Structure formats: structure tokens, C-alpha cells
């Protein structure tokens, strides 16, 4: 079920000095500190929430309760990522708080960095590369820390002594051969057995596939999302599911989520929204995936409420088999002014579908229910925190998208914070070919980047259709990168269409060139800064960006359309013919749509493997060296604002305040104290 989902992450290094501050809302932008922390390959940023203070009291209260419900799911995600994660985190946090020895040593500093890294990844595997994060301090040092702290202050399970806990976690933390990958995609291996995620235990890939295939009815036109909310285990030789629900796995956290959702229900904006929250609560109580579909259908229909949210087991990127949903939440409210842009796009959705370069057999006769809006994020949680998407398109169930449409959002205040943090970082000067590209980036960069996200999310993912009888699972492990490729190509193709100028979405016919240049520079070169030397590209969005960029460079080199050129031993993307480049995007879109619509697994595999996976080592080393000199962190995460209820003497809520002064360590430690209901062993 990886076909339709999307969490578009930002390629967020390009400096965008054109970005204006949003309307003033009691936020002092002149002194707002976007940069919070910096360690390893990570920079932590802070985002403002413009407009929060202008919400009604009821809306603010709603945001508050939904935010609490969001934060309560944190430990679920940690445990989903690996079954030792909660133990390791709690041991490390207890050391961080209670160790009384030398805190100026190099080893202690490395220990602090490790803790910050696993907070960022919600576990011991890198949030992006999926590789296990190996501590830069020795195992002996860690053991000495654990033994030096009063056992009464350590989170040892069921009276377990330090030694027993250490026996459990030391190999998981320090042995590079134990659980090396959170999610393994290596062809020819048992990807269930070789993945460190906690979705399966004691079962093989074949057993899991047989288990779910036996449930599926090929004639079912509205199938549930099989396996979305459970762990698969073997009990007495029988394969069975442990369902994530009240009274099931993750009971204690889900109980708290429900508690906050019920408070939210009481202050919902309208009956429709009340019904949505009530159905979600019902789903958490029963674990019934039909109820989850009911909820999704209701949720997608709500286009009137100002405050909106995601809360649940949603995206399936981290499951090697693409079925299990990681827990995530995002609370947000509509940015009315900026949403005018997405309104124009969704109003014209049918025109875009009819005029796309794909084969008519694969076009939707009637594009349904595409709603798109620009939102302001109020809280990020679970799989959207600290690393966060800039655009989301949901729900993921193909039949709901087909029959009821989808909701697509662009998260404005997050892209704003990225842009502010990137100001003056020297990136464009280093990697762009000439002043012409740099000048365009400055003038149109933010606009075209946001527009690309809008087109990708609200039209790209929603366009096209499968031929009758083609399964949405047909492309298997290649489904996700190919789906992202399709959505990106749709956006790229249309960015250059005169229709966008006609609709008032772009100011002139020059602007799109900014995004074309930026896209290929990133896909062919600068995104490689996120890959370690010698490694392949694994992440779906990165594979898709490499695929598109490398493919057009190969096809476009001969006609001098687009190429990589060297000057002073530095490689640059050079685009000579933007018109022809657009035709190449159209040509590739046509082929990728055919692959999806026909379920042509072999062709899809060939395309991804040829253009989206392997890295040119020489170019890679060059880009890494140039990037290192700029000293920019390849990955960004965020801290959340802090919301507080203000009550009068009778306990009646009179206001909700927002503040922005919590730092990364304090926030993570507070979350661990305040929102940590799960036992160590789930
Ligand atoms: Zn996408």
C-alpha cells in the first residue's frame, strides 16, 4: 500500500532571502531564534506559529487537547522502530540526569551527542539512512556510567539488575552486526528477518506474506488496510497479530490519547469534526480497520474546519513490506491567505488531468474531491517529529482516494523556518552554475518550491488510474520511489506550463526555471550530502529525485539540453534548453504512469535500479568535500512550541498561550517525563 502515500521532505539548504515574514501575530520575528542546537549531522530549528493568537478561544483549546493527544503517542513510535529503543533511551536519560562524575570529558560529550541523535531518530537507527547509530564512546565507558549510578534511579525492568539490562542492550547498541538496519530493502534477503523494526518477531517474510495473502479477497473493491495496526508474532506455532488498541499492544499510551481526544471532541468546531474525533476514538478502542476507513472517509470530507489534525498509525515507509503504519500526529490550522494558491490549483484539477502527457487510457475521467490547503503546523509528534514533512497527502487507502478523494497540505511555517535558517549559508554560491541561477533563486525560489509541493501533493499523487485488475501492490518495493517520481514529474511538467501564469500562480514564464535548476542540482548532486561514502541511495524520495535527474541528464546530454560540466575541478549542473527539458519530464512521466497503471514491475525495477540507487563515487566525494567546507548540517529537525492552558479561579479555561523558548534537550527530557506511559517491554 505504498502507492499513494506521501511525506515530502524538504531539500532545505537553498538560501531563500525573498521569504517574507508572515503577518505579525505577537511574534517578534526580529529576535526569533530559528536555530536551537547542532550536533553530528543534525541541526535543530524552531518554527513560529503565526495566527495562533488570532484563533478563537475554542479553537485554541482544541489545538491544545489535540496537541496533548499528539505528544502521548511518542513512545509508541520508539517501540515500533525497535523493541529495545525504550530501554536504551530511558537508561541513557537516567544517566544524563543522575551521573555525578566528570562531565567535561570527551567520552561524556560523545554520550550527550548519542542521546541527541537517538532523540532525533526516535530510536537507535538514523531517521533517514536507516543505519544503526554507533556510539562514538567505548562500551566500557558506558558500562562504567551505568554502574556508577544508584540502581534505584535507573529504569531497570521488573527488578532486573544492571547486568541483565546491560546484557540486553549492549550488543544492540555497540555491535555493528546486531540489528544494523531499521528497515532492510536488500534484494534477495528476507527483508522481514533483516529489519530491526518491531513489526514482526520470530516470523519470516514468506510467513507474513502468506498470512496476509490468505486474508485478502481479490474481488473486494474497498479493502481494509491489512496489517496497518498490528505486530505479527508466532504464538504456539501459529502466526497471529497483536493489535495496537485499547486493551491490546500499546494500551497505556492509547488510553491517554483517547482521554485527550475526548476532551478535544467536547470543544470541536462543528458536528462534522465531533463525528471525526468520535470515530477515531472508536477505532482506538476496537482496533477495527473498517472503523479506521470510516474515520478516513469522514476526515477527508471535512474541508470546513479551521483546525485539523492527523493522529494514528498512518505512513508505511518504515515497514519493509509497506503495511504497518508508524504512529504520527500533526495538529494544524488552515492558513487562509496562502490557501488561495491551492484553491486555484484544486479548482483546475480536471484541466491538469485532461492535458497531462500520459496515455489517455490511464487518465481519470473525473477527478474527485481533491482538496488542498496551506496550513500552519501547531505541533509535530510521532513520526513527524523532530524531522518533519513539508507536505502531506492523505488518506493512503487507494479506494478511499478513488471514491472520496484526498486531502493535501503544504506546511507553510515549516518551510518558512527552513528558509530563514538557511539565509546566507553560502550554498547557492558554491553549487549554482552562474549568477543567473542565483538571481532567479532569490527572486522566485520560495514561490516555485512551494508551488512544486502543491502540485506534487494535490495533483500529482491524485492523478492517473490503474488499469482494471492491476493491484496497487504490483510494484512492491519499487512502488514508493516510483509513486514519488510520478508526483514530482507531474509537478515539474506543469510548472513550465503557460497555464500557471494565466492562473496567476506564477508571475512570468521565467520563474519555473528556478525550480528546474534547483531540482536537478539537488537530485544529481547536492542530495548526495546525505549519503555516506560507498553507500547506495535508499530513501524513497531521494531515489526518485536521483532517478529523474540522472535520467534527464543521460537523455539530454547529447542535444545539450542539460548536462554536468566541470569548471575549476568543480561539477555543476548546466541547463541550456528549458523547453526541451520540459519535454523530457513529460516523456518520463508518460512512462512512469504506464508502469504504475499496468503494474509493470520489471520496467519499474529497471528504472529505479538504473537511475535511482547507485552513486558516482567521484562526484559523491567532490560534493561531500565542497559541502563540508560550508559547514551546513545535512538534516534538520524541530523543537515544538509550548502551549499552556490559562484558567480562572473556577478552573474555567480563559486562554491558551504559546511560547518558543524551550531548547532541544529540555523538550526531549520533558516529553520523556510527561508522555511516557508505556512499559519497557511491549
Ligand atoms: Zn509525494
XYZ file of C-alpha atoms and ligand atoms in Angstrom:
683
model
C 0.000 0.000 0.000
C 2.896 2.314 -0.603
C 1.460 3.763 -3.746
C -0.351 6.863 -2.745
C 1.214 7.984 0.448
C 3.483 10.886 0.745
C 5.635 12.684 3.194
C 7.609 15.105 1.151
C 10.722 16.183 2.957
C 12.422 19.399 2.167
C 15.633 19.719 0.251
C 16.170 22.554 2.557
C 19.557 24.060 2.023
C 18.922 26.587 -0.664
C 19.065 30.047 0.739
C 15.835 31.931 0.093
C 16.185 35.520 1.003
C 12.950 36.503 -0.661
C 10.855 34.861 2.040
C 8.852 37.491 3.871
C 7.775 37.102 7.468
C 4.103 36.181 7.872
C 1.655 38.730 9.232
C 2.583 39.881 12.697
C 0.899 37.910 15.447
C 2.623 38.881 18.613
C 5.748 37.067 17.384
C 8.863 39.180 17.372
C 10.462 37.996 14.137
C 13.425 40.311 14.563
C 14.597 38.335 17.595
C 13.038 34.936 16.872
C 15.737 32.270 17.212
C 15.348 29.718 14.457
C 18.494 27.796 15.329
C 18.312 25.762 18.509
C 21.006 23.094 18.504
C 23.667 21.476 16.336
C 25.263 18.004 16.660
C 26.511 15.163 14.431
C 24.796 15.600 11.026
C 21.790 17.369 12.540
C 20.651 20.930 13.105
C 17.608 21.560 15.301
C 15.400 24.506 14.386
C 12.394 26.243 15.886
C 9.264 27.246 13.998
C 6.850 30.092 14.738
C 3.081 29.543 14.722
C 1.706 32.734 13.149
C -2.031 33.129 13.569
C -2.358 31.067 16.737
C -3.190 34.077 18.864
C -5.940 35.083 16.446
C -7.789 31.781 16.787
C -10.942 31.765 18.900
C -10.630 30.503 22.463
C -12.462 27.323 21.498
C -10.098 26.708 18.586
C -7.080 27.308 20.792
C -8.415 24.873 23.340
C -8.990 22.351 20.575
C -5.393 22.771 19.404
C -4.243 22.285 22.985
C -6.073 18.988 23.586
C -5.135 17.642 20.170
C -1.505 18.574 20.904
C -1.606 16.616 24.128
C -3.091 13.648 22.281
C -0.279 14.033 19.769
C 2.532 14.012 22.309
C 1.162 10.958 24.132
C 1.982 8.743 21.164
C 5.719 9.410 21.259
C 6.738 6.149 22.926
C 4.653 4.069 20.538
C 6.840 5.182 17.668
C 10.016 4.490 19.659
C 8.882 0.947 20.352
C 7.758 0.411 16.764
C 11.188 1.365 15.492
C 12.896 -1.251 17.648
C 11.849 -3.257 20.674
C 14.960 -2.194 22.655
C 14.569 1.519 21.982
C 12.603 2.463 25.097
C 15.028 0.662 27.379
C 18.060 2.254 25.728
C 16.525 5.732 25.782
C 15.408 5.521 29.401
C 18.774 4.175 30.550
C 20.575 6.967 28.687
C 18.230 9.628 30.044
C 18.632 8.334 33.582
C 22.418 8.559 33.153
C 22.088 12.031 31.725
C 20.158 13.172 34.809
C 21.926 11.217 37.528
C 25.554 10.729 36.595
C 27.682 12.716 39.032
C 31.129 12.124 37.524
C 33.219 14.131 35.083
C 31.018 15.816 32.504
C 33.807 17.624 30.724
C 35.426 14.515 29.236
C 35.365 13.714 25.535
C 33.506 10.469 26.270
C 30.731 12.294 28.099
C 30.377 14.748 25.215
C 30.076 11.841 22.815
C 27.481 10.279 25.099
C 25.453 13.512 25.026
C 25.690 13.592 21.248
C 24.490 9.991 21.047
C 21.468 10.802 23.200
C 20.658 13.793 20.995
C 20.999 11.602 17.914
C 18.619 8.921 19.140
C 16.100 11.578 20.185
C 16.244 12.904 16.649
C 15.699 9.445 15.158
C 13.118 8.268 17.714
C 15.386 5.313 18.236
C 18.846 3.941 17.663
C 18.658 3.918 13.861
C 19.251 7.040 11.770
C 15.921 8.624 10.839
C 16.892 8.903 7.187
C 19.575 6.377 6.284
C 18.011 3.634 8.486
C 21.540 2.638 9.619
C 22.203 1.952 13.272
C 23.816 4.933 15.005
C 27.021 3.630 16.536
C 28.137 5.393 19.732
C 31.449 7.274 19.464
C 32.256 6.390 23.103
C 33.547 2.950 24.140
C 31.285 0.260 25.545
C 33.403 0.096 28.714
C 32.741 3.749 29.356
C 29.003 3.236 29.027
C 29.116 0.279 31.431
C 31.048 2.379 33.943
C 28.382 5.105 33.737
C 25.589 2.621 34.365
C 27.388 1.046 37.312
C 28.179 4.380 38.903
C 24.555 5.452 39.275
C 22.324 4.339 42.152
C 20.241 1.439 40.723
C 17.189 2.973 42.372
C 17.478 5.830 39.901
C 17.769 3.574 36.876
C 14.796 2.299 34.856
C 15.623 -1.403 35.150
C 12.643 -3.562 34.353
C 10.924 -5.811 36.896
C 13.708 -5.572 39.408
C 16.280 -6.561 36.789
C 19.798 -5.796 37.874
C 22.122 -3.576 35.902
C 23.894 -6.605 34.429
C 20.744 -8.104 32.965
C 19.741 -4.838 31.342
C 23.258 -4.365 30.031
C 23.271 -7.885 28.596
C 20.141 -6.983 26.686
C 21.157 -3.585 25.321
C 24.949 -3.649 24.907
C 25.045 -5.752 21.718
C 22.108 -3.797 20.315
C 23.914 -0.515 20.934
C 27.526 -1.409 20.197
C 27.771 -4.455 17.925
C 27.630 -3.250 14.305
C 26.378 -6.679 13.200
C 23.352 -6.745 15.523
C 20.244 -5.094 14.022
C 22.297 -2.914 11.631
C 19.314 -1.620 9.622
C 15.975 -0.331 10.816
C 14.418 -1.288 7.504
C 16.232 -3.533 5.078
C 15.362 -3.459 1.409
C 18.258 -5.567 0.166
C 17.071 -7.636 -2.776
C 17.374 -11.379 -2.269
C 17.292 -11.300 1.538
C 14.435 -11.940 3.944
C 13.588 -8.269 4.470
C 11.401 -9.056 7.470
C 14.101 -11.015 9.276
C 16.847 -8.489 8.470
C 14.887 -5.369 9.517
C 15.232 -4.111 13.085
C 11.734 -2.637 13.238
C 9.359 -4.094 15.810
C 6.562 -5.005 13.404
C 7.417 -8.689 13.244
C 9.029 -11.095 15.684
C 10.007 -14.694 15.096
C 8.417 -14.851 11.645
C 9.796 -14.977 8.106
C 8.880 -12.746 5.193
C 7.177 -15.695 3.499
C 5.102 -16.485 6.586
C 3.950 -12.870 6.855
C 3.106 -12.634 3.160
C 1.162 -15.911 3.244
C -0.653 -14.787 6.380
C -1.940 -11.600 4.742
C -2.495 -13.047 1.288
C -4.865 -15.574 2.841
C -6.957 -12.694 4.241
C -7.263 -10.745 1.023
C -10.268 -11.088 -1.239
C -9.299 -10.070 -4.804
C -12.928 -9.175 -5.526
C -13.113 -6.717 -2.620
C -13.365 -3.243 -4.111
C -12.967 -1.452 -0.794
C -10.368 -3.466 1.133
C -9.231 -2.520 4.602
C -5.536 -1.643 5.030
C -4.478 -5.134 6.029
C -1.987 -5.272 8.853
C -1.851 -1.488 9.349
C -2.196 -1.536 13.144
C -0.573 -4.677 14.478
C 2.598 -6.586 15.158
C 2.894 -10.086 13.710
C 4.211 -12.782 16.028
C 4.147 -16.552 16.388
C 2.304 -17.989 19.370
C 2.438 -21.788 19.829
C 3.491 -22.156 16.214
C 0.574 -20.055 14.952
C 1.039 -16.718 13.198
C -1.054 -14.088 14.911
C -1.471 -10.316 15.206
C -1.009 -8.225 18.343
C -3.289 -5.299 17.613
C -2.389 -1.746 18.676
C -5.541 -0.684 20.501
C -7.042 -0.044 23.900
C -6.591 -3.280 25.822
C -4.084 -4.504 23.228
C -0.480 -3.660 22.460
C 0.362 -0.031 23.401
C -2.688 0.039 25.679
C -1.323 2.550 28.174
C -0.368 5.178 25.597
C -3.577 4.693 23.630
C -5.642 5.108 26.782
C -4.085 8.547 27.290
C -4.509 9.500 23.636
C -8.190 8.653 23.897
C -8.505 10.750 27.064
C -7.210 13.852 25.296
C -9.215 13.166 22.151
C -12.375 13.076 24.244
C -11.552 16.498 25.634
C -10.951 17.690 22.079
C -14.285 16.254 20.982
C -16.033 18.418 23.556
C -14.622 21.622 22.028
C -14.780 20.584 18.353
C -15.618 23.344 15.895
C -18.706 21.654 14.480
C -20.732 18.439 14.402
C -18.771 17.040 11.480
C -15.486 17.394 13.325
C -17.027 15.970 16.503
C -18.018 12.909 14.492
C -14.499 12.544 13.088
C -12.904 12.591 16.533
C -15.530 10.201 17.936
C -14.888 7.723 15.124
C -11.141 7.906 15.720
C -11.712 7.175 19.413
C -13.907 4.239 18.442
C -11.097 2.916 16.234
C -8.551 3.210 19.058
C -10.956 1.303 21.318
C -11.652 -1.537 18.897
C -8.634 -1.648 16.580
C -11.146 -2.330 13.793
C -9.637 -1.268 10.463
C -13.094 -0.811 8.948
C -13.662 1.864 11.561
C -10.350 3.425 10.560
C -11.638 3.605 6.983
C -14.875 5.214 8.245
C -12.768 7.751 10.076
C -10.641 8.445 6.988
C -13.714 8.944 4.800
C -15.147 11.421 7.296
C -11.807 13.156 7.728
C -11.259 13.660 4.012
C -14.734 15.173 3.673
C -14.076 17.850 6.275
C -12.867 20.871 4.376
C -14.548 23.493 6.536
C -12.976 23.192 9.981
C -10.161 25.649 10.565
C -8.278 23.350 12.937
C -7.358 19.930 11.604
C -5.166 17.028 12.656
C -3.650 13.657 11.888
C -3.383 11.169 14.734
C -2.750 7.472 14.303
C -0.918 4.669 12.510
C -0.529 6.355 9.156
C 2.543 6.075 6.935
C 4.034 2.725 5.996
C 7.503 3.808 4.819
C 9.302 2.125 7.702
C 7.818 -1.325 7.164
C 9.858 -3.380 4.673
C 6.570 -4.860 3.458
C 4.814 -1.488 3.364
C 1.841 -2.477 5.540
C 2.471 -1.387 9.121
C 1.690 2.217 9.975
C 4.103 4.167 12.138
C 2.426 6.353 14.729
C 2.323 10.039 13.899
C 0.433 13.185 14.644
C 0.285 16.709 13.301
C -2.025 19.403 14.634
C -2.553 22.392 12.388
C -4.868 25.137 11.257
C -5.586 26.499 7.847
C -3.631 29.500 6.651
C -6.482 31.317 4.912
C -4.481 33.723 2.798
C -1.910 31.258 1.498
C -4.608 28.694 0.743
C -5.839 30.819 -2.151
C -2.966 29.324 -4.191
C -4.012 25.739 -3.563
C -7.672 26.601 -4.114
C -6.864 27.746 -7.650
C -4.935 24.527 -8.268
C -7.631 22.189 -6.997
C -10.362 24.102 -8.837
C -8.479 23.374 -12.058
C -7.604 19.765 -11.250
C -9.613 18.355 -14.151
C -7.856 20.613 -16.655
C -4.471 19.370 -15.447
C -5.583 15.748 -15.675
C -7.013 16.176 -19.182
C -3.896 17.925 -20.512
C -1.241 15.749 -18.960
C 1.188 13.967 -21.307
C 0.187 10.479 -20.149
C -1.690 7.932 -22.261
C -5.448 8.646 -22.308
C -6.158 5.116 -21.070
C -4.539 6.000 -17.748
C -6.297 9.327 -17.175
C -9.072 9.845 -14.678
C -12.313 10.744 -16.472
C -13.429 12.553 -13.386
C -11.003 13.917 -10.818
C -12.769 13.754 -7.498
C -12.581 15.519 -4.208
C -9.054 16.873 -4.336
C -8.850 19.353 -1.528
C -5.710 21.275 -0.921
C -4.753 23.871 1.603
C -1.799 25.605 3.088
C -1.546 25.011 6.803
C 0.291 26.265 9.846
C 1.675 23.450 11.968
C 0.926 23.855 15.678
C 2.504 20.637 16.961
C 4.631 17.886 15.433
C 4.622 14.440 17.025
C 5.460 10.799 16.477
C 6.823 10.277 13.002
C 6.613 13.998 12.136
C 8.953 14.991 14.986
C 11.711 16.171 15.183
C 12.216 15.561 11.427
C 9.125 16.776 9.692
C 7.460 16.744 6.269
C 6.634 19.963 4.422
C 3.690 18.453 2.608
C 1.311 15.580 3.288
C -1.346 13.891 1.191
C -3.784 11.511 2.865
C -5.519 9.138 3.300
C -3.402 6.340 1.882
C -6.102 3.770 1.064
C -6.408 3.659 -2.728
C -10.138 3.024 -2.735
C -10.853 5.960 -0.457
C -8.804 8.194 -2.736
C -10.694 6.814 -5.721
C -14.186 7.172 -4.233
C -13.801 10.073 -1.817
C -10.673 11.960 -2.843
C -7.756 13.069 -0.727
C -6.638 15.961 1.383
C -3.364 17.594 0.593
C -1.480 20.120 2.648
C 1.573 22.322 2.311
C 3.043 23.310 5.668
C 3.931 26.961 5.359
C 5.503 27.832 8.684
C 7.924 24.907 8.442
C 9.220 25.926 5.003
C 9.435 29.457 6.312
C 11.639 28.358 9.211
C 13.867 26.332 6.858
C 14.313 29.342 4.618
C 15.126 31.683 7.491
C 17.672 29.248 8.925
C 19.356 28.870 5.521
C 19.881 32.583 4.942
C 23.437 33.421 3.992
C 24.780 29.881 4.310
C 26.777 30.071 1.046
C 25.058 27.090 -0.553
C 23.872 28.770 -3.750
C 27.267 30.422 -4.251
C 29.017 27.069 -4.053
C 26.746 24.861 -6.125
C 24.959 27.001 -8.710
C 26.456 27.469 -12.162
C 26.146 31.238 -12.537
C 24.738 34.447 -11.139
C 21.700 33.968 -13.359
C 20.611 30.849 -11.432
C 21.398 32.541 -8.118
C 19.404 35.644 -9.017
C 16.436 33.556 -10.092
C 16.626 31.523 -6.874
C 16.483 34.691 -4.874
C 13.557 36.092 -6.782
C 11.399 33.008 -7.315
C 12.859 30.286 -5.080
C 10.263 30.153 -2.342
C 7.312 30.605 -4.650
C 8.298 27.887 -7.111
C 9.350 25.496 -4.383
C 6.009 25.855 -2.618
C 4.192 25.550 -5.916
C 6.107 22.362 -6.671
C 4.961 20.962 -3.328
C 1.348 21.984 -4.020
C 1.356 20.400 -7.477
C 3.134 17.272 -6.247
C 0.747 16.739 -3.355
C -2.628 17.806 -4.540
C -2.463 16.932 -8.237
C 0.490 14.580 -8.763
C -0.476 11.886 -6.273
C -4.143 12.233 -7.127
C -3.757 11.925 -10.891
C -3.965 8.884 -13.141
C -5.554 5.498 -12.553
C -4.705 1.819 -12.522
C -5.988 -0.370 -15.346
C -8.738 -2.730 -14.169
C -7.301 -5.762 -12.410
C -3.924 -4.178 -11.646
C -3.100 -4.460 -7.948
C -1.874 -1.413 -6.088
C 0.802 -3.712 -4.606
C 2.151 -4.754 -8.017
C 5.324 -2.653 -7.873
C 6.206 -3.910 -4.401
C 9.417 -2.365 -3.024
C 9.625 -0.020 -6.036
C 6.109 1.352 -5.558
C 7.110 4.123 -3.198
C 10.001 5.696 -5.185
C 8.033 5.340 -8.424
C 4.975 6.988 -6.920
C 7.111 9.894 -5.733
C 8.710 10.050 -9.186
C 5.297 10.272 -10.778
C 4.137 13.044 -8.444
C 7.350 15.034 -8.922
C 7.252 14.698 -12.700
C 3.661 15.864 -12.758
C 4.691 18.940 -10.791
C 7.786 19.603 -12.907
C 5.936 19.191 -16.174
C 3.222 21.661 -15.199
C 5.463 24.240 -13.559
C 6.528 25.275 -17.060
C 3.002 25.382 -18.447
C 1.746 28.827 -19.549
C -1.471 27.874 -17.733
C 0.220 28.655 -14.413
C 0.937 32.222 -15.474
C -2.590 32.509 -16.841
C -3.998 31.329 -13.488
C -1.872 33.882 -11.675
C 0.151 31.228 -9.864
C 3.430 32.357 -11.390
C 4.356 35.943 -12.256
C 6.036 35.183 -15.612
C 7.433 32.489 -17.886
C 10.918 32.690 -16.383
C 10.017 31.691 -12.852
C 9.709 27.907 -13.341
C 13.355 27.711 -14.454
C 14.331 28.262 -10.823
C 12.715 25.011 -9.735
C 14.025 23.087 -12.757
C 17.559 24.085 -11.958
C 17.213 23.513 -8.251
C 15.577 20.140 -8.745
C 18.276 18.692 -10.968
C 21.123 20.189 -8.980
C 19.669 18.542 -5.888
C 18.742 15.212 -7.469
C 22.015 14.688 -9.322
C 24.418 16.296 -6.885
C 23.660 18.055 -3.655
C 21.332 15.488 -2.098
C 24.353 13.162 -2.069
C 25.481 15.068 1.004
C 23.001 12.872 2.861
C 24.719 9.662 1.790
C 27.832 8.257 3.389
C 30.721 7.381 1.053
C 30.278 3.955 -0.503
C 26.578 3.664 0.317
C 23.626 3.397 -2.058
C 20.643 5.719 -2.113
C 17.832 4.102 -0.144
C 15.216 6.635 0.885
C 12.217 6.750 -1.471
C 12.217 10.496 -2.136
C 15.960 10.543 -2.694
C 15.738 7.626 -5.097
C 13.021 9.400 -7.003
C 14.950 12.673 -7.245
C 18.087 10.862 -8.403
C 16.057 8.846 -10.898
C 14.520 11.877 -12.562
C 17.709 13.952 -12.560
C 20.036 11.217 -13.809
C 17.561 10.126 -16.455
C 17.117 13.598 -17.975
C 20.859 14.230 -17.866
C 21.501 10.989 -19.751
C 18.779 11.677 -22.323
C 19.510 15.377 -22.572
C 23.286 15.376 -22.775
C 23.567 14.653 -26.496
C 21.320 17.569 -27.526
C 22.984 19.833 -24.997
C 19.690 20.176 -23.097
C 21.092 19.550 -19.663
C 24.467 18.264 -18.521
C 27.020 18.103 -15.754
C 30.011 20.314 -16.517
C 33.309 20.922 -14.786
C 34.905 24.234 -14.047
C 37.983 24.604 -11.816
C 37.586 20.953 -10.857
C 34.067 21.544 -9.603
C 30.998 19.948 -11.130
C 27.902 21.989 -11.950
C 24.515 21.339 -13.497
C 24.145 23.362 -16.692
C 20.754 23.714 -18.352
C 20.783 25.096 -21.895
C 17.311 24.290 -23.140
C 14.492 24.540 -20.623
C 11.797 23.803 -23.219
C 13.338 20.507 -24.217
C 13.929 19.670 -20.584
C 10.221 20.019 -20.018
C 9.569 17.595 -22.891
C 11.908 15.090 -21.248
C 10.000 15.376 -17.980
C 6.799 14.760 -19.934
C 8.281 11.730 -21.669
C 9.407 10.177 -18.401
C 6.064 10.952 -16.749
C 4.323 9.109 -19.561
C 6.472 6.031 -18.999
C 6.245 6.059 -15.195
C 2.460 6.404 -15.391
C 2.357 3.434 -17.780
C 4.442 1.400 -15.329
C 2.092 2.213 -12.477
C -1.148 1.809 -14.426
C -0.111 -1.534 -15.891
C 1.732 -2.703 -12.762
C 4.873 -3.348 -14.853
C 7.159 -4.493 -12.039
C 10.167 -5.352 -14.236
C 10.227 -1.987 -16.016
C 9.775 -0.147 -12.716
C 12.572 -2.074 -11.090
C 14.875 -1.449 -14.060
C 14.243 2.288 -13.960
C 14.823 2.665 -10.221
C 17.896 0.430 -10.178
C 19.484 2.105 -13.219
C 18.995 5.738 -12.211
C 17.887 5.967 -8.568
C 20.153 3.766 -6.465
C 23.840 3.873 -7.394
C 26.107 6.808 -6.709
C 29.049 8.002 -8.806
C 31.824 7.769 -6.201
C 33.991 10.518 -7.678
C 31.172 13.045 -7.877
C 30.000 11.987 -4.427
C 33.388 12.669 -2.833
C 33.628 16.024 -4.567
C 30.177 17.121 -3.380
C 30.884 15.961 0.178
C 34.114 17.938 0.299
C 32.513 21.111 -1.039
C 29.601 20.723 1.345
C 31.794 20.103 4.347
C 33.555 23.373 3.721
C 30.203 25.161 4.074
C 29.564 23.510 7.437
C 25.822 23.007 6.898
C 24.057 20.135 8.667
C 22.564 17.768 6.079
C 19.487 17.053 8.230
C 17.175 19.339 10.129
C 14.787 18.665 12.976
C 12.490 20.879 15.012
C 11.504 21.616 18.567
C 7.838 22.331 19.226
C 6.398 25.437 20.809
C 4.966 25.037 24.311
C 1.233 25.540 24.867
C -0.242 26.289 28.255
C -3.842 26.441 29.426
C -4.751 29.554 31.401
C -7.624 29.013 33.825
C -9.578 31.238 36.189
C -10.280 30.503 39.858
C -13.093 28.130 38.963
C -10.842 26.107 36.658
C -12.500 27.515 33.563
C -10.165 27.879 30.598
C -9.722 31.552 29.717
C -6.823 31.345 27.248
C -4.132 29.173 25.732
C -0.672 30.676 25.459
C 2.149 29.700 23.135
C 5.847 30.177 23.857
C 9.013 29.402 21.960
C 11.818 29.276 24.471
C 12.233 25.563 25.210
C 15.514 24.084 23.971
C 16.020 20.650 22.435
C 17.378 18.786 25.455
C 14.808 20.243 27.857
C 11.984 19.411 25.489
C 13.065 15.818 24.957
C 13.625 15.239 28.670
C 10.264 16.827 29.498
C 8.476 14.704 26.908
C 10.093 11.614 28.431
C 8.800 12.569 31.878
C 5.387 13.768 30.838
C 4.368 11.488 27.971
C 5.840 8.116 28.713
C 3.205 5.642 29.786
C 4.443 2.507 28.067
C 6.243 -0.287 29.906
C 9.749 -1.191 28.724
C 8.607 -4.444 27.166
C 5.525 -4.184 24.964
Zn 4.803 12.596 -2.519
